[in-house]
PDB file of N, CA and C in Angstrom:
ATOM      1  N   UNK V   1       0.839  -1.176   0.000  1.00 49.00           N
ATOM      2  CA  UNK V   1       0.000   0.000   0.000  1.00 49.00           C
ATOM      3  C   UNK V   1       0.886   1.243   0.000  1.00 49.00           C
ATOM      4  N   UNK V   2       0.372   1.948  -1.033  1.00 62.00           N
ATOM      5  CA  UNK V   2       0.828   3.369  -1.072  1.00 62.00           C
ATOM      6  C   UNK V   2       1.037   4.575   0.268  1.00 62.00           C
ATOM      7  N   UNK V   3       2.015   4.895   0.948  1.00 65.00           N
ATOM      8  CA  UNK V   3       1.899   5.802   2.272  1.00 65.00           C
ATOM      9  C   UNK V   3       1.862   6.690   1.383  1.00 65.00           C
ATOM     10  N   UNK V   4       2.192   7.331   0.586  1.00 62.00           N
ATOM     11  CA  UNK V   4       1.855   8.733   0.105  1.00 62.00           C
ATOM     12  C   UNK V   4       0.605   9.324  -0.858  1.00 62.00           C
ATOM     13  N   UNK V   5      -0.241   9.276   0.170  1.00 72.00           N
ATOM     14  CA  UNK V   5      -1.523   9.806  -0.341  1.00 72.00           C
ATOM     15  C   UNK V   5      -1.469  11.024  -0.958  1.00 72.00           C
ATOM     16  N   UNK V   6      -2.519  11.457  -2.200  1.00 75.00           N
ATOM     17  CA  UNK V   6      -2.361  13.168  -2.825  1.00 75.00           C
ATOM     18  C   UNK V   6      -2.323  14.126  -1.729  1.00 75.00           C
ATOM     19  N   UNK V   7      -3.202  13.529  -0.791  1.00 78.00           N
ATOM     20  CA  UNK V   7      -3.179  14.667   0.493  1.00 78.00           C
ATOM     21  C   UNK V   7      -1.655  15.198   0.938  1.00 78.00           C
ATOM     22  N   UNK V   8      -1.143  13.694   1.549  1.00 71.00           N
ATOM     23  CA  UNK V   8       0.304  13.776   2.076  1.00 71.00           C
ATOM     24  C   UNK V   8       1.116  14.489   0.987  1.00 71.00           C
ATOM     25  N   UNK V   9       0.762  14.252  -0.236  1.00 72.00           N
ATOM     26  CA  UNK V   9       2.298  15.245  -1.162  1.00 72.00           C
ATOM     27  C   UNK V   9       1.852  16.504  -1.483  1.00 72.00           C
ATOM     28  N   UNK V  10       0.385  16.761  -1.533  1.00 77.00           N
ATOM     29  CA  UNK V  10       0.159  18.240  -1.431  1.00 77.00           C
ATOM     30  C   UNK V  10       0.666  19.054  -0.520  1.00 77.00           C
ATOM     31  N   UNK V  11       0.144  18.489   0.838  1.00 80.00           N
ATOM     32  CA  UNK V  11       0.817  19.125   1.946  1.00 80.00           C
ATOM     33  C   UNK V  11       2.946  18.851   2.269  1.00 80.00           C
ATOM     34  N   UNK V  12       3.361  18.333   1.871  1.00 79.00           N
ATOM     35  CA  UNK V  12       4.292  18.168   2.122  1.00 79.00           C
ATOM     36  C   UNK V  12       5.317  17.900   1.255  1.00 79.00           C
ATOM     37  N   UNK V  13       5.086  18.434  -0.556  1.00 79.00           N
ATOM     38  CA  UNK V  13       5.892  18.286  -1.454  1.00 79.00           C
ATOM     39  C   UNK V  13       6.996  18.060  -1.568  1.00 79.00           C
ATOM     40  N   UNK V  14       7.792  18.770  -0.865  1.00 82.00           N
ATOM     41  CA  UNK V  14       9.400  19.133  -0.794  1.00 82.00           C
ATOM     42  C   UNK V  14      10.283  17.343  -0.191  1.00 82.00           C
ATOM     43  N   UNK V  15       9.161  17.564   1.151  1.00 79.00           N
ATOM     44  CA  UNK V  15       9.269  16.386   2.048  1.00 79.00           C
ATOM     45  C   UNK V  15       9.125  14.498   1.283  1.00 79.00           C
ATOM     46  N   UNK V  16       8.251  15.059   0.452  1.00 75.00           N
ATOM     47  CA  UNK V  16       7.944  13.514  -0.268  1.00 75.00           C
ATOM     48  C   UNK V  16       9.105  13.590  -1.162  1.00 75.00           C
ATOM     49  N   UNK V  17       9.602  14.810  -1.943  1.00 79.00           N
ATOM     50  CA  UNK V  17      10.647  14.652  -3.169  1.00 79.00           C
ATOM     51  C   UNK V  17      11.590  14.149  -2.906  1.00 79.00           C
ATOM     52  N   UNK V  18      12.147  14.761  -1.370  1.00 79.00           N
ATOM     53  CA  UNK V  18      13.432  14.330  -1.125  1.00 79.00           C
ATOM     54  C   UNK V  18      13.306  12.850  -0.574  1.00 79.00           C
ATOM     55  N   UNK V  19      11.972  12.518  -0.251  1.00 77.00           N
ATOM     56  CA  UNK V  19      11.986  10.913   0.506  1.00 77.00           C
ATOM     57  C   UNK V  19      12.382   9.982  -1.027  1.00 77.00           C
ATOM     58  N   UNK V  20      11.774  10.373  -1.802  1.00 77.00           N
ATOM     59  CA  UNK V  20      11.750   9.223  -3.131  1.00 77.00           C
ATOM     60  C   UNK V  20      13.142   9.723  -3.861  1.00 77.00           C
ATOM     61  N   UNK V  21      13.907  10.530  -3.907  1.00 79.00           N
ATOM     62  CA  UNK V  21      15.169  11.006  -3.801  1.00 79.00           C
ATOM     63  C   UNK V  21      16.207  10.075  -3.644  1.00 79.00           C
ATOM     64  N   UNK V  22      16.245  10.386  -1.958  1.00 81.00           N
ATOM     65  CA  UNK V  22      17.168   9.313  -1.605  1.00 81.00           C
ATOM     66  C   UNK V  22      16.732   7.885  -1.258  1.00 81.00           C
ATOM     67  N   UNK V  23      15.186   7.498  -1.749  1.00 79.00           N
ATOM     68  CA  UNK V  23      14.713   6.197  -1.641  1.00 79.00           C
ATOM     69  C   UNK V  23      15.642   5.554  -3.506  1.00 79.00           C
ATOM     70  N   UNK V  24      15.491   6.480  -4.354  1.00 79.00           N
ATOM     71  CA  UNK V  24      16.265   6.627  -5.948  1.00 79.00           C
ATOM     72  C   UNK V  24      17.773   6.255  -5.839  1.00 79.00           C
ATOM     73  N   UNK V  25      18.498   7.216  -4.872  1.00 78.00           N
ATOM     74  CA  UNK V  25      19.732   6.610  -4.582  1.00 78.00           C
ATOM     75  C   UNK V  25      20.072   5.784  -3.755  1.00 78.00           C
ATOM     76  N   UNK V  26      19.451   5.376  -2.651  1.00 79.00           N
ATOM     77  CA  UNK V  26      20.022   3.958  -2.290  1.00 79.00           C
ATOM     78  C   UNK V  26      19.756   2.773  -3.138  1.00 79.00           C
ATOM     79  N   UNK V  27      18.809   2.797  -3.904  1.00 78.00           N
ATOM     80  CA  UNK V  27      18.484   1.838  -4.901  1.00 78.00           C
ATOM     81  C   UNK V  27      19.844   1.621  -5.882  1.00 78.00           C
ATOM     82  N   UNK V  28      20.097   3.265  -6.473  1.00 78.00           N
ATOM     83  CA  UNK V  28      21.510   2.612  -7.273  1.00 78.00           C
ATOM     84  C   UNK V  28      22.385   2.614  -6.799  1.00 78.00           C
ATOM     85  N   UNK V  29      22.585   3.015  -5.470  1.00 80.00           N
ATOM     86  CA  UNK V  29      24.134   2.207  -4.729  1.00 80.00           C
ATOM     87  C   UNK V  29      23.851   1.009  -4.624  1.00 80.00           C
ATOM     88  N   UNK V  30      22.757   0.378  -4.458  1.00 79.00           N
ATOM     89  CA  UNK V  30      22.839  -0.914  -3.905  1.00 79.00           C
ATOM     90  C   UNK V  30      22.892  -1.652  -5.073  1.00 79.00           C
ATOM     91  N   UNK V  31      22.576  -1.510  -6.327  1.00 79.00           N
ATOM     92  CA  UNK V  31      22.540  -2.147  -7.782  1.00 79.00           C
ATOM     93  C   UNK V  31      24.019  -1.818  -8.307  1.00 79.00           C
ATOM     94  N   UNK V  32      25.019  -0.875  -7.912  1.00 78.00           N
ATOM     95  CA  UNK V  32      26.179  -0.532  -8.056  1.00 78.00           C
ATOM     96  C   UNK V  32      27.050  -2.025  -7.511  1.00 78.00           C
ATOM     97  N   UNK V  33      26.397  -1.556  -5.759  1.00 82.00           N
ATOM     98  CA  UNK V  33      27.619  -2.935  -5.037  1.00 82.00           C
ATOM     99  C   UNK V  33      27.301  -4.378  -5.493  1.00 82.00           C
ATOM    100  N   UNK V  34      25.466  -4.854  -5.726  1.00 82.00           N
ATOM    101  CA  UNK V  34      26.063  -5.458  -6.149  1.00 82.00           C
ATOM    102  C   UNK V  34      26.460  -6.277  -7.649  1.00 82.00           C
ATOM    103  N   UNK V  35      26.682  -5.427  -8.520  1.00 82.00           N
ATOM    104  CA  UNK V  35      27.185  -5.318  -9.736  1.00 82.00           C
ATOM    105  C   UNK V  35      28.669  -5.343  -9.530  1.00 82.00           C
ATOM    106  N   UNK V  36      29.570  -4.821  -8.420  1.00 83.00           N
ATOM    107  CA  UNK V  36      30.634  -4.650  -8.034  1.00 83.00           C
ATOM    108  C   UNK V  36      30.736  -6.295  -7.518  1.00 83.00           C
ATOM    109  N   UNK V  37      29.961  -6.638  -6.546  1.00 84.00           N
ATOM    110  CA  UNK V  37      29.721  -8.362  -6.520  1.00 84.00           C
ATOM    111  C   UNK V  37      29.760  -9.242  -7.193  1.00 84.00           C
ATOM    112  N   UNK V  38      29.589  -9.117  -8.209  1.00 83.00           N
ATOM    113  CA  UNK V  38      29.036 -10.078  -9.246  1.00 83.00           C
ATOM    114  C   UNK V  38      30.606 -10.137 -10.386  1.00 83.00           C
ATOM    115  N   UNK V  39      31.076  -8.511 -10.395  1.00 83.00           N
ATOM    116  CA  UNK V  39      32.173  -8.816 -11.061  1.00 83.00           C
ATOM    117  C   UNK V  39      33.411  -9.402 -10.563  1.00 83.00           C
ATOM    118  N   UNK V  40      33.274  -9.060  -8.879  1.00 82.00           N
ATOM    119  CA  UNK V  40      34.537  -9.950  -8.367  1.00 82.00           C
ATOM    120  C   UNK V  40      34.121 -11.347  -8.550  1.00 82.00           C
ATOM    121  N   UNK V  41      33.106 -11.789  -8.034  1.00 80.00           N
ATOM    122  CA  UNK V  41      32.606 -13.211  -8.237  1.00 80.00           C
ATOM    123  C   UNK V  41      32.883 -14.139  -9.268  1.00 80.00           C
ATOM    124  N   UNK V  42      33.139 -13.104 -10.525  1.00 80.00           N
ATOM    125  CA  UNK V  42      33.078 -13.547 -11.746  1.00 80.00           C
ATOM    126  C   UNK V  42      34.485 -13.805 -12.432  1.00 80.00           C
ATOM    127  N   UNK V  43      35.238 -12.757 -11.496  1.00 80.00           N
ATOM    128  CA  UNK V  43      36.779 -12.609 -11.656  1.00 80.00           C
ATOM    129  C   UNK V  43      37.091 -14.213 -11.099  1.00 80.00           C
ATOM    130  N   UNK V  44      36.930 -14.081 -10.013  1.00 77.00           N
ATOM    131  CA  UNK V  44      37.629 -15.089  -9.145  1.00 77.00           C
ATOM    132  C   UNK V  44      37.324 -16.367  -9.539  1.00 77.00           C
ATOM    133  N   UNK V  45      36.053 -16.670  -9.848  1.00 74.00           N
ATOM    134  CA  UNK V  45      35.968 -17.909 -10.379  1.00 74.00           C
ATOM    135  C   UNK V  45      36.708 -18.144 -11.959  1.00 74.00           C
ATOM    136  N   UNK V  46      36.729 -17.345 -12.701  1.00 74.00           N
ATOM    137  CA  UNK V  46      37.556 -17.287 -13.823  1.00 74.00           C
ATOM    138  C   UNK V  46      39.168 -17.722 -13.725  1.00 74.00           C
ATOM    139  N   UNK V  47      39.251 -16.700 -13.010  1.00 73.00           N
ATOM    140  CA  UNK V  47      41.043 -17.030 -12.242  1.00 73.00           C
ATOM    141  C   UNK V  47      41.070 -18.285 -11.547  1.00 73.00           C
ATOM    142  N   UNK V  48      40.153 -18.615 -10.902  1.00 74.00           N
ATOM    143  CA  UNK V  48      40.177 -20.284 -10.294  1.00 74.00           C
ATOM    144  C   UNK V  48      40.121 -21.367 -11.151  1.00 74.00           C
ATOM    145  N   UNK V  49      39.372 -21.218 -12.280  1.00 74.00           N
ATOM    146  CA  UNK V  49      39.306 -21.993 -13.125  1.00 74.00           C
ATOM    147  C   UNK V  49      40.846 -22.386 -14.009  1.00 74.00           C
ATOM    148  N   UNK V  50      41.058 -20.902 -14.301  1.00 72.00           N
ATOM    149  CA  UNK V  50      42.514 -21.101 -15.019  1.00 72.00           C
ATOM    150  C   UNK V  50      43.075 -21.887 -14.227  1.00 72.00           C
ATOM    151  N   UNK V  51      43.644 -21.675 -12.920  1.00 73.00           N
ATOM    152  CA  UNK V  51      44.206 -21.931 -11.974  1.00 73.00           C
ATOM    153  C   UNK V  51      44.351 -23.778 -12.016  1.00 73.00           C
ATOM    154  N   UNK V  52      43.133 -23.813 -11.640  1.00 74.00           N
ATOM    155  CA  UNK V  52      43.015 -25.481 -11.657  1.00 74.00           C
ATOM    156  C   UNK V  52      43.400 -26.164 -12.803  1.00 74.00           C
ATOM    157  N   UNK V  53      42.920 -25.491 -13.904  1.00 74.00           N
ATOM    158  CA  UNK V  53      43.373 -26.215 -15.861  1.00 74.00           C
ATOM    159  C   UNK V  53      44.702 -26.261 -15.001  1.00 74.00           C
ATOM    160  N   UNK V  54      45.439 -25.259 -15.099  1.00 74.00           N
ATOM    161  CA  UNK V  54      46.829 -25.365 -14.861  1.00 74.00           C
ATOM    162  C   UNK V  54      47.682 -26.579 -13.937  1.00 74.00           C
ATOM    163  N   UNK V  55      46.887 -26.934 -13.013  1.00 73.00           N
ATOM    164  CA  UNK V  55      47.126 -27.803 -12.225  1.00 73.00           C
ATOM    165  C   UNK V  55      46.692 -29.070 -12.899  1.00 73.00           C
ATOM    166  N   UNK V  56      45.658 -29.233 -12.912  1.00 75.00           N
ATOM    167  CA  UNK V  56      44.815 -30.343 -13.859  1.00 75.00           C
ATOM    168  C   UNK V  56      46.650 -30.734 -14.630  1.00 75.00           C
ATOM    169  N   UNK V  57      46.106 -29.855 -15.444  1.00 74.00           N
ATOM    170  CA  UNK V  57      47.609 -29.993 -16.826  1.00 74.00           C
ATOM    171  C   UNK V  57      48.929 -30.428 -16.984  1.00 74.00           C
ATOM    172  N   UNK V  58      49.393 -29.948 -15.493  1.00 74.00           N
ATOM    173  CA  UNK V  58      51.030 -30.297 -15.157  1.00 74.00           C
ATOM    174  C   UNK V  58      51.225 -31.418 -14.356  1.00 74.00           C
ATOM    175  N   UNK V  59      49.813 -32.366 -13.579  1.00 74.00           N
ATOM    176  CA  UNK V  59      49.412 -33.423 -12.917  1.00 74.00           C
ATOM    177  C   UNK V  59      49.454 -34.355 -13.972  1.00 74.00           C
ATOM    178  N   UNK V  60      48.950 -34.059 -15.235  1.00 73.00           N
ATOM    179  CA  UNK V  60      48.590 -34.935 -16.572  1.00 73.00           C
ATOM    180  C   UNK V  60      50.082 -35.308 -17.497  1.00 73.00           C
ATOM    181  N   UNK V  61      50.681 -33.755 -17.389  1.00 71.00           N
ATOM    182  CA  UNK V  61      51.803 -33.799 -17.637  1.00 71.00           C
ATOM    183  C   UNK V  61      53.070 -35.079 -17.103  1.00 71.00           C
ATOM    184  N   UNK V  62      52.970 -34.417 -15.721  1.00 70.00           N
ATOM    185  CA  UNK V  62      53.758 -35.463 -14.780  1.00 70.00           C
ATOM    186  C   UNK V  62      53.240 -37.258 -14.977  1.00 70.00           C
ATOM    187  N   UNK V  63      52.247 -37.181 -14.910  1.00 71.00           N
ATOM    188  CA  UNK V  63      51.505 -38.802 -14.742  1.00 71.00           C
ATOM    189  C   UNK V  63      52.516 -39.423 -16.057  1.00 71.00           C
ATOM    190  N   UNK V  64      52.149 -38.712 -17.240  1.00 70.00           N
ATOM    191  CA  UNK V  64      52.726 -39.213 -18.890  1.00 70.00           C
ATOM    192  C   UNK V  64      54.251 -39.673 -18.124  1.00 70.00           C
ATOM    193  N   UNK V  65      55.015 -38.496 -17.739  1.00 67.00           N
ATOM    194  CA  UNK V  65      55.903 -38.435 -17.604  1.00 67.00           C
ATOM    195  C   UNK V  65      56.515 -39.456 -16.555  1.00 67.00           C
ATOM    196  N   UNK V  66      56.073 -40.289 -15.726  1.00 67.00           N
ATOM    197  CA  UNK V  66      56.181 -40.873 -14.837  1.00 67.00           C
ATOM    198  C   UNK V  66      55.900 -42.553 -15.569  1.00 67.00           C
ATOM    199  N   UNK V  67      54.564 -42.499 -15.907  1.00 69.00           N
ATOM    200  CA  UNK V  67      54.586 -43.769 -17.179  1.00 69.00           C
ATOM    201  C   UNK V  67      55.625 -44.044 -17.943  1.00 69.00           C
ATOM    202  N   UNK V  68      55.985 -42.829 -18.549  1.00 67.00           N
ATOM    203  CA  UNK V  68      57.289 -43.225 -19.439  1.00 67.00           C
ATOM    204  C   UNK V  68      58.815 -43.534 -19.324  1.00 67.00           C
ATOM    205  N   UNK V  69      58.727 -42.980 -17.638  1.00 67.00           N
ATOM    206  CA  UNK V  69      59.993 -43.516 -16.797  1.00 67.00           C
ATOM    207  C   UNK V  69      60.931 -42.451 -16.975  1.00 67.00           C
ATOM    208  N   UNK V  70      60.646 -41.072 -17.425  1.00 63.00           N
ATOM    209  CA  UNK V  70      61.651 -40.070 -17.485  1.00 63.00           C
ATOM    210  C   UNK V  70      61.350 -39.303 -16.067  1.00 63.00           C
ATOM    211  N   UNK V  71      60.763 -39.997 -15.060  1.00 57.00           N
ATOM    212  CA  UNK V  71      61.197 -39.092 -13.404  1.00 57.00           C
ATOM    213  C   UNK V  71      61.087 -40.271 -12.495  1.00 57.00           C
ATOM    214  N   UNK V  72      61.562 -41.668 -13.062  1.00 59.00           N
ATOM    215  CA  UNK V  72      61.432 -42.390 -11.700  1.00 59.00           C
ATOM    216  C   UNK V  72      62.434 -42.504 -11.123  1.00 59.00           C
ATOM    217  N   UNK V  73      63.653 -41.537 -11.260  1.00 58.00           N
ATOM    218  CA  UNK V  73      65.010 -41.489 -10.623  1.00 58.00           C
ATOM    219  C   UNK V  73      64.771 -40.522  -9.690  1.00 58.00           C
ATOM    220  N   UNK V  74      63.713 -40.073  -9.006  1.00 54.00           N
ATOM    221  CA  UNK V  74      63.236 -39.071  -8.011  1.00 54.00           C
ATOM    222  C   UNK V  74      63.060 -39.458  -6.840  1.00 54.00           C
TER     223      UNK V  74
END
């Protein structure tokens, strides 16, 4: 339900502008942070992903390498 009746913004114009104002800007700070959220989120799992291929890769690497007997002098 609507609190701002025609009555309430007739009488109190200024008062309602600035309420829906800064009701306007906390809305886009909060769609800012979390948009700011979403891109670290998005970072990090990206970078984690690489991260792991990389590991994945040099595990796959080594295994070959271990089959083929060029590191069992370790």
């Amino acid at each position: 339900m609507n609190p701002f009746t025609p009555e309430l913004i007739a009488a109190f114009p200024d008062d309602v502008t600035a309420c829906y104002d800064k009701l306007f800007w906390c809305t886009v700070q909060i769609g800012v942070e979390v948009e700011y959220f979403f891109i670290f989120a998005t970072s990090f799992i990206y970078t984690r992903q690489w991260f792991v291929a990389v590991l994945v890769g040099v595990d796959i690497q080594a295994a070959v390498l271990i089959r083929a007997g060029f590191l069992n002098h370790f």
